[in-house]
């Protein structure tokens, strides 16, 4: 017995036997679970992995009909494809991870904390790839060994500190909002509450 998937023949055992039918169910089941694609850890490239992850992410990271993490994911995948697009995904290790991160630093677009966040997304991509048997588990384990960038110990720039809004800006807004919202703004000014904390306040 044989089944052909994506142009490749899979031999299942003697035709008509229970064993061949069980093997058919297993092979076809894995093929369907992988989005009707044949698993091939040896040939899948980083670009192909990025495309597969984006297809997954568009459905998984969705709220109210829109993708919620699209900017972070797209930025991460763009750097992966730019530097290692034609590299077999199974060969992407800690040094490749650091090379991608160094490119982010060199571009000067992002601060240290955001580069660390994008590094976390790289690890998510390969964790998902490991879960779906697109890469060997050793790839993800290797990436986990890479520590984040430490303040004062790397070339990445630090983000500008977040400062309070000037008081005159706050006062200029008050005439243009409802009495309730104005009261909430004044209460935040006096107490330092977060907006969510003001909203959930009750008379009790």
PDB file of C-alpha atoms in Angstrom:
ATOM      1  CA  UNK A   1       0.000   0.000   0.000  1.00  0.00           C
ATOM      2  CA  UNK A   2       1.234   3.485  -0.839  1.00  0.00           C
ATOM      3  CA  UNK A   3      -0.031   7.061  -0.488  1.00  0.00           C
ATOM      4  CA  UNK A   4       1.404  10.030  -2.399  1.00  0.00           C
ATOM      5  CA  UNK A   5       1.551  13.408  -0.651  1.00  0.00           C
ATOM      6  CA  UNK A   6       3.127  16.479  -2.260  1.00  0.00           C
ATOM      7  CA  UNK A   7       4.711  14.292  -4.901  1.00  0.00           C
ATOM      8  CA  UNK A   8       6.353  11.929  -2.410  1.00  0.00           C
ATOM      9  CA  UNK A   9       5.409   8.253  -2.024  1.00  0.00           C
ATOM     10  CA  UNK A  10       4.892   6.843   1.469  1.00  0.00           C
ATOM     11  CA  UNK A  11       4.872   3.046   1.714  1.00  0.00           C
ATOM     12  CA  UNK A  12       2.431   1.771   4.308  1.00  0.00           C
ATOM     13  CA  UNK A  13       2.968  -1.992   4.363  1.00  0.00           C
ATOM     14  CA  UNK A  14       1.148  -4.926   2.730  1.00  0.00           C
ATOM     15  CA  UNK A  15      -1.978  -3.705   0.919  1.00  0.00           C
ATOM     16  CA  UNK A  16      -5.299  -4.351   2.614  1.00  0.00           C
ATOM     17  CA  UNK A  17      -3.858  -5.124   6.071  1.00  0.00           C
ATOM     18  CA  UNK A  18      -4.932  -3.420   9.288  1.00  0.00           C
ATOM     19  CA  UNK A  19      -1.376  -2.246   9.818  1.00  0.00           C
ATOM     20  CA  UNK A  20      -1.292  -0.469   6.447  1.00  0.00           C
ATOM     21  CA  UNK A  21      -4.617   1.225   7.161  1.00  0.00           C
ATOM     22  CA  UNK A  22      -3.383   2.437  10.570  1.00  0.00           C
ATOM     23  CA  UNK A  23      -0.211   3.735   8.939  1.00  0.00           C
ATOM     24  CA  UNK A  24      -2.322   5.512   6.304  1.00  0.00           C
ATOM     25  CA  UNK A  25      -4.364   7.232   9.019  1.00  0.00           C
ATOM     26  CA  UNK A  26      -1.167   8.310  10.820  1.00  0.00           C
ATOM     27  CA  UNK A  27       0.625   9.683   7.737  1.00  0.00           C
ATOM     28  CA  UNK A  28      -2.406  11.518   6.368  1.00  0.00           C
ATOM     29  CA  UNK A  29      -3.336  12.797   9.842  1.00  0.00           C
ATOM     30  CA  UNK A  30       0.101  14.370  10.322  1.00  0.00           C
ATOM     31  CA  UNK A  31      -0.088  15.838   6.817  1.00  0.00           C
ATOM     32  CA  UNK A  32      -3.460  17.444   7.542  1.00  0.00           C
ATOM     33  CA  UNK A  33      -2.329  18.702  10.976  1.00  0.00           C
ATOM     34  CA  UNK A  34       0.582  20.430   9.265  1.00  0.00           C
ATOM     35  CA  UNK A  35      -1.683  22.415   6.945  1.00  0.00           C
ATOM     36  CA  UNK A  36      -1.620  19.751   4.193  1.00  0.00           C
ATOM     37  CA  UNK A  37       2.148  20.008   3.908  1.00  0.00           C
ATOM     38  CA  UNK A  38       4.764  17.304   4.218  1.00  0.00           C
ATOM     39  CA  UNK A  39       7.014  17.657   7.250  1.00  0.00           C
ATOM     40  CA  UNK A  40      10.620  17.996   6.131  1.00  0.00           C
ATOM     41  CA  UNK A  41      13.041  19.253   8.746  1.00  0.00           C
ATOM     42  CA  UNK A  42      15.974  18.884   6.375  1.00  0.00           C
ATOM     43  CA  UNK A  43      14.782  21.208   3.619  1.00  0.00           C
ATOM     44  CA  UNK A  44      12.516  23.878   5.145  1.00  0.00           C
ATOM     45  CA  UNK A  45      14.221  27.280   5.021  1.00  0.00           C
ATOM     46  CA  UNK A  46      13.860  30.204   7.401  1.00  0.00           C
ATOM     47  CA  UNK A  47      11.788  32.023   4.759  1.00  0.00           C
ATOM     48  CA  UNK A  48       9.409  29.052   4.456  1.00  0.00           C
ATOM     49  CA  UNK A  49       9.212  28.809   8.233  1.00  0.00           C
ATOM     50  CA  UNK A  50       8.425  32.533   8.452  1.00  0.00           C
ATOM     51  CA  UNK A  51       5.602  32.144   5.921  1.00  0.00           C
ATOM     52  CA  UNK A  52       4.160  29.189   7.835  1.00  0.00           C
ATOM     53  CA  UNK A  53       4.331  31.074  11.145  1.00  0.00           C
ATOM     54  CA  UNK A  54       2.678  34.173   9.694  1.00  0.00           C
ATOM     55  CA  UNK A  55      -0.175  32.013   8.395  1.00  0.00           C
ATOM     56  CA  UNK A  56      -0.606  30.622  11.917  1.00  0.00           C
ATOM     57  CA  UNK A  57      -0.226  33.993  13.655  1.00  0.00           C
ATOM     58  CA  UNK A  58      -2.892  35.737  11.547  1.00  0.00           C
ATOM     59  CA  UNK A  59      -5.487  33.379  13.000  1.00  0.00           C
ATOM     60  CA  UNK A  60      -4.073  32.944  16.510  1.00  0.00           C
ATOM     61  CA  UNK A  61      -3.269  36.568  17.402  1.00  0.00           C
ATOM     62  CA  UNK A  62      -6.632  37.975  16.380  1.00  0.00           C
ATOM     63  CA  UNK A  63      -9.148  40.069  18.283  1.00  0.00           C
ATOM     64  CA  UNK A  64     -12.277  41.795  16.985  1.00  0.00           C
ATOM     65  CA  UNK A  65     -11.418  40.813  13.421  1.00  0.00           C
ATOM     66  CA  UNK A  66      -7.867  42.167  13.347  1.00  0.00           C
ATOM     67  CA  UNK A  67      -4.395  40.791  14.011  1.00  0.00           C
ATOM     68  CA  UNK A  68      -3.210  42.191  17.350  1.00  0.00           C
ATOM     69  CA  UNK A  69       0.547  41.593  17.148  1.00  0.00           C
ATOM     70  CA  UNK A  70       1.118  42.172  13.436  1.00  0.00           C
ATOM     71  CA  UNK A  71       3.769  44.922  13.747  1.00  0.00           C
ATOM     72  CA  UNK A  72       5.967  42.923  16.149  1.00  0.00           C
ATOM     73  CA  UNK A  73       5.601  39.685  14.191  1.00  0.00           C
ATOM     74  CA  UNK A  74       6.194  41.245  10.771  1.00  0.00           C
ATOM     75  CA  UNK A  75       9.266  43.125  12.009  1.00  0.00           C
ATOM     76  CA  UNK A  76      10.699  39.945  13.521  1.00  0.00           C
ATOM     77  CA  UNK A  77      10.084  37.894  10.385  1.00  0.00           C
ATOM     78  CA  UNK A  78      11.552  40.601   8.150  1.00  0.00           C
ATOM     79  CA  UNK A  79      14.872  40.500  10.007  1.00  0.00           C
ATOM     80  CA  UNK A  80      14.921  36.689   9.964  1.00  0.00           C
ATOM     81  CA  UNK A  81      14.290  36.571   6.212  1.00  0.00           C
ATOM     82  CA  UNK A  82      16.706  39.391   5.417  1.00  0.00           C
ATOM     83  CA  UNK A  83      19.681  37.730   7.084  1.00  0.00           C
ATOM     84  CA  UNK A  84      18.886  34.007   7.001  1.00  0.00           C
ATOM     85  CA  UNK A  85      16.086  33.552   4.470  1.00  0.00           C
ATOM     86  CA  UNK A  86      17.809  30.784   2.483  1.00  0.00           C
ATOM     87  CA  UNK A  87      19.306  29.070   5.538  1.00  0.00           C
ATOM     88  CA  UNK A  88      17.786  25.720   6.567  1.00  0.00           C
ATOM     89  CA  UNK A  89      15.691  26.460   9.656  1.00  0.00           C
ATOM     90  CA  UNK A  90      17.316  23.559  11.500  1.00  0.00           C
ATOM     91  CA  UNK A  91      20.682  25.386  11.264  1.00  0.00           C
ATOM     92  CA  UNK A  92      19.452  28.583  12.951  1.00  0.00           C
ATOM     93  CA  UNK A  93      21.298  28.610  16.260  1.00  0.00           C
ATOM     94  CA  UNK A  94      22.414  30.992  19.021  1.00  0.00           C
ATOM     95  CA  UNK A  95      25.051  32.699  16.848  1.00  0.00           C
ATOM     96  CA  UNK A  96      22.471  33.340  14.111  1.00  0.00           C
ATOM     97  CA  UNK A  97      20.119  34.723  16.758  1.00  0.00           C
ATOM     98  CA  UNK A  98      22.838  37.103  17.965  1.00  0.00           C
ATOM     99  CA  UNK A  99      23.600  38.146  14.376  1.00  0.00           C
ATOM    100  CA  UNK A 100      19.948  39.099  13.820  1.00  0.00           C
ATOM    101  CA  UNK A 101      19.919  40.989  17.089  1.00  0.00           C
ATOM    102  CA  UNK A 102      23.143  42.814  16.148  1.00  0.00           C
ATOM    103  CA  UNK A 103      21.493  43.889  12.876  1.00  0.00           C
ATOM    104  CA  UNK A 104      18.624  45.360  14.898  1.00  0.00           C
ATOM    105  CA  UNK A 105      21.116  47.274  17.044  1.00  0.00           C
ATOM    106  CA  UNK A 106      23.080  48.501  14.006  1.00  0.00           C
ATOM    107  CA  UNK A 107      19.954  49.783  12.271  1.00  0.00           C
ATOM    108  CA  UNK A 108      19.392  52.131  15.205  1.00  0.00           C
ATOM    109  CA  UNK A 109      15.615  51.941  14.913  1.00  0.00           C
ATOM    110  CA  UNK A 110      14.868  50.286  18.230  1.00  0.00           C
ATOM    111  CA  UNK A 111      15.867  50.654  21.849  1.00  0.00           C
ATOM    112  CA  UNK A 112      17.355  47.834  23.931  1.00  0.00           C
ATOM    113  CA  UNK A 113      14.070  46.825  25.551  1.00  0.00           C
ATOM    114  CA  UNK A 114      12.254  46.539  22.232  1.00  0.00           C
ATOM    115  CA  UNK A 115      15.104  44.545  20.691  1.00  0.00           C
ATOM    116  CA  UNK A 116      14.764  42.140  23.614  1.00  0.00           C
ATOM    117  CA  UNK A 117      11.032  41.962  22.910  1.00  0.00           C
ATOM    118  CA  UNK A 118      11.696  41.111  19.250  1.00  0.00           C
ATOM    119  CA  UNK A 119      14.189  38.497  20.403  1.00  0.00           C
ATOM    120  CA  UNK A 120      11.357  36.969  22.390  1.00  0.00           C
ATOM    121  CA  UNK A 121       9.313  36.786  19.200  1.00  0.00           C
ATOM    122  CA  UNK A 122      12.159  34.961  17.434  1.00  0.00           C
ATOM    123  CA  UNK A 123      12.068  32.360  20.199  1.00  0.00           C
ATOM    124  CA  UNK A 124       8.273  32.098  19.862  1.00  0.00           C
ATOM    125  CA  UNK A 125       8.635  31.390  16.140  1.00  0.00           C
ATOM    126  CA  UNK A 126      11.031  28.529  16.763  1.00  0.00           C
ATOM    127  CA  UNK A 127       9.043  27.232  19.725  1.00  0.00           C
ATOM    128  CA  UNK A 128       6.036  26.968  17.397  1.00  0.00           C
ATOM    129  CA  UNK A 129       8.252  25.312  14.765  1.00  0.00           C
ATOM    130  CA  UNK A 130       9.414  22.780  17.356  1.00  0.00           C
ATOM    131  CA  UNK A 131       5.841  22.072  18.436  1.00  0.00           C
ATOM    132  CA  UNK A 132       4.904  21.360  14.815  1.00  0.00           C
ATOM    133  CA  UNK A 133       8.063  19.312  14.138  1.00  0.00           C
ATOM    134  CA  UNK A 134       9.398  21.724  11.537  1.00  0.00           C
ATOM    135  CA  UNK A 135      12.751  21.898  13.315  1.00  0.00           C
ATOM    136  CA  UNK A 136      14.489  19.579  15.798  1.00  0.00           C
ATOM    137  CA  UNK A 137      13.898  20.429  19.483  1.00  0.00           C
ATOM    138  CA  UNK A 138      17.599  21.222  19.861  1.00  0.00           C
ATOM    139  CA  UNK A 139      17.134  24.412  17.792  1.00  0.00           C
ATOM    140  CA  UNK A 140      14.672  25.967  20.247  1.00  0.00           C
ATOM    141  CA  UNK A 141      16.666  24.765  23.262  1.00  0.00           C
ATOM    142  CA  UNK A 142      19.756  26.460  21.837  1.00  0.00           C
ATOM    143  CA  UNK A 143      17.927  29.768  21.405  1.00  0.00           C
ATOM    144  CA  UNK A 144      16.673  29.633  24.979  1.00  0.00           C
ATOM    145  CA  UNK A 145      20.293  29.760  26.147  1.00  0.00           C
ATOM    146  CA  UNK A 146      20.709  33.275  24.705  1.00  0.00           C
ATOM    147  CA  UNK A 147      20.236  35.916  27.392  1.00  0.00           C
ATOM    148  CA  UNK A 148      18.610  39.266  26.752  1.00  0.00           C
ATOM    149  CA  UNK A 149      20.611  42.455  26.283  1.00  0.00           C
ATOM    150  CA  UNK A 150      21.622  44.003  29.604  1.00  0.00           C
ATOM    151  CA  UNK A 151      21.529  47.719  30.340  1.00  0.00           C
ATOM    152  CA  UNK A 152      24.982  49.254  30.103  1.00  0.00           C
ATOM    153  CA  UNK A 153      26.516  46.062  28.687  1.00  0.00           C
ATOM    154  CA  UNK A 154      25.616  46.345  25.029  1.00  0.00           C
ATOM    155  CA  UNK A 155      25.628  48.850  22.193  1.00  0.00           C
ATOM    156  CA  UNK A 156      21.833  49.140  21.962  1.00  0.00           C
ATOM    157  CA  UNK A 157      20.494  52.554  22.888  1.00  0.00           C
ATOM    158  CA  UNK A 158      18.211  53.009  25.864  1.00  0.00           C
ATOM    159  CA  UNK A 159      14.693  54.344  25.478  1.00  0.00           C
ATOM    160  CA  UNK A 160      13.901  57.889  26.530  1.00  0.00           C
ATOM    161  CA  UNK A 161      12.419  58.015  30.041  1.00  0.00           C
ATOM    162  CA  UNK A 162       8.673  58.571  30.149  1.00  0.00           C
ATOM    163  CA  UNK A 163       8.023  61.923  31.795  1.00  0.00           C
ATOM    164  CA  UNK A 164       4.790  63.368  33.194  1.00  0.00           C
ATOM    165  CA  UNK A 165       2.549  65.337  30.855  1.00  0.00           C
ATOM    166  CA  UNK A 166       3.006  69.082  31.498  1.00  0.00           C
ATOM    167  CA  UNK A 167       0.256  70.374  33.808  1.00  0.00           C
ATOM    168  CA  UNK A 168      -0.801  73.055  31.315  1.00  0.00           C
ATOM    169  CA  UNK A 169      -1.589  70.338  28.761  1.00  0.00           C
ATOM    170  CA  UNK A 170      -3.856  68.614  31.259  1.00  0.00           C
ATOM    171  CA  UNK A 171      -5.656  71.852  32.118  1.00  0.00           C
ATOM    172  CA  UNK A 172      -6.166  72.614  28.417  1.00  0.00           C
ATOM    173  CA  UNK A 173      -8.029  69.338  27.925  1.00  0.00           C
ATOM    174  CA  UNK A 174     -10.462  69.662  30.831  1.00  0.00           C
ATOM    175  CA  UNK A 175     -12.929  72.153  29.219  1.00  0.00           C
ATOM    176  CA  UNK A 176     -13.386  69.808  26.272  1.00  0.00           C
ATOM    177  CA  UNK A 177     -14.435  66.647  28.128  1.00  0.00           C
ATOM    178  CA  UNK A 178     -17.475  65.675  30.173  1.00  0.00           C
ATOM    179  CA  UNK A 179     -17.674  66.466  33.902  1.00  0.00           C
ATOM    180  CA  UNK A 180     -17.164  62.809  34.741  1.00  0.00           C
ATOM    181  CA  UNK A 181     -14.032  62.462  32.614  1.00  0.00           C
ATOM    182  CA  UNK A 182     -12.675  65.766  33.930  1.00  0.00           C
ATOM    183  CA  UNK A 183     -13.154  64.505  37.488  1.00  0.00           C
ATOM    184  CA  UNK A 184     -11.337  61.285  36.595  1.00  0.00           C
ATOM    185  CA  UNK A 185      -8.415  63.249  35.122  1.00  0.00           C
ATOM    186  CA  UNK A 186      -8.169  65.431  38.238  1.00  0.00           C
ATOM    187  CA  UNK A 187      -8.245  62.357  40.463  1.00  0.00           C
ATOM    188  CA  UNK A 188      -5.422  60.784  38.465  1.00  0.00           C
ATOM    189  CA  UNK A 189      -3.408  63.989  38.802  1.00  0.00           C
ATOM    190  CA  UNK A 190      -3.818  63.949  42.592  1.00  0.00           C
ATOM    191  CA  UNK A 191      -3.219  60.250  43.186  1.00  0.00           C
ATOM    192  CA  UNK A 192      -1.102  58.910  40.294  1.00  0.00           C
ATOM    193  CA  UNK A 193      -3.750  56.274  39.533  1.00  0.00           C
ATOM    194  CA  UNK A 194      -3.675  54.362  36.287  1.00  0.00           C
ATOM    195  CA  UNK A 195      -6.644  54.943  33.934  1.00  0.00           C
ATOM    196  CA  UNK A 196      -7.939  51.427  34.551  1.00  0.00           C
ATOM    197  CA  UNK A 197      -7.911  52.002  38.290  1.00  0.00           C
ATOM    198  CA  UNK A 198      -9.970  55.167  37.950  1.00  0.00           C
ATOM    199  CA  UNK A 199     -12.502  53.473  35.685  1.00  0.00           C
ATOM    200  CA  UNK A 200     -13.210  50.592  38.097  1.00  0.00           C
ATOM    201  CA  UNK A 201     -13.821  52.862  41.115  1.00  0.00           C
ATOM    202  CA  UNK A 202     -17.226  52.433  42.772  1.00  0.00           C
ATOM    203  CA  UNK A 203     -19.104  54.269  45.500  1.00  0.00           C
ATOM    204  CA  UNK A 204     -18.779  51.322  47.823  1.00  0.00           C
TER     205      UNK A 204
END
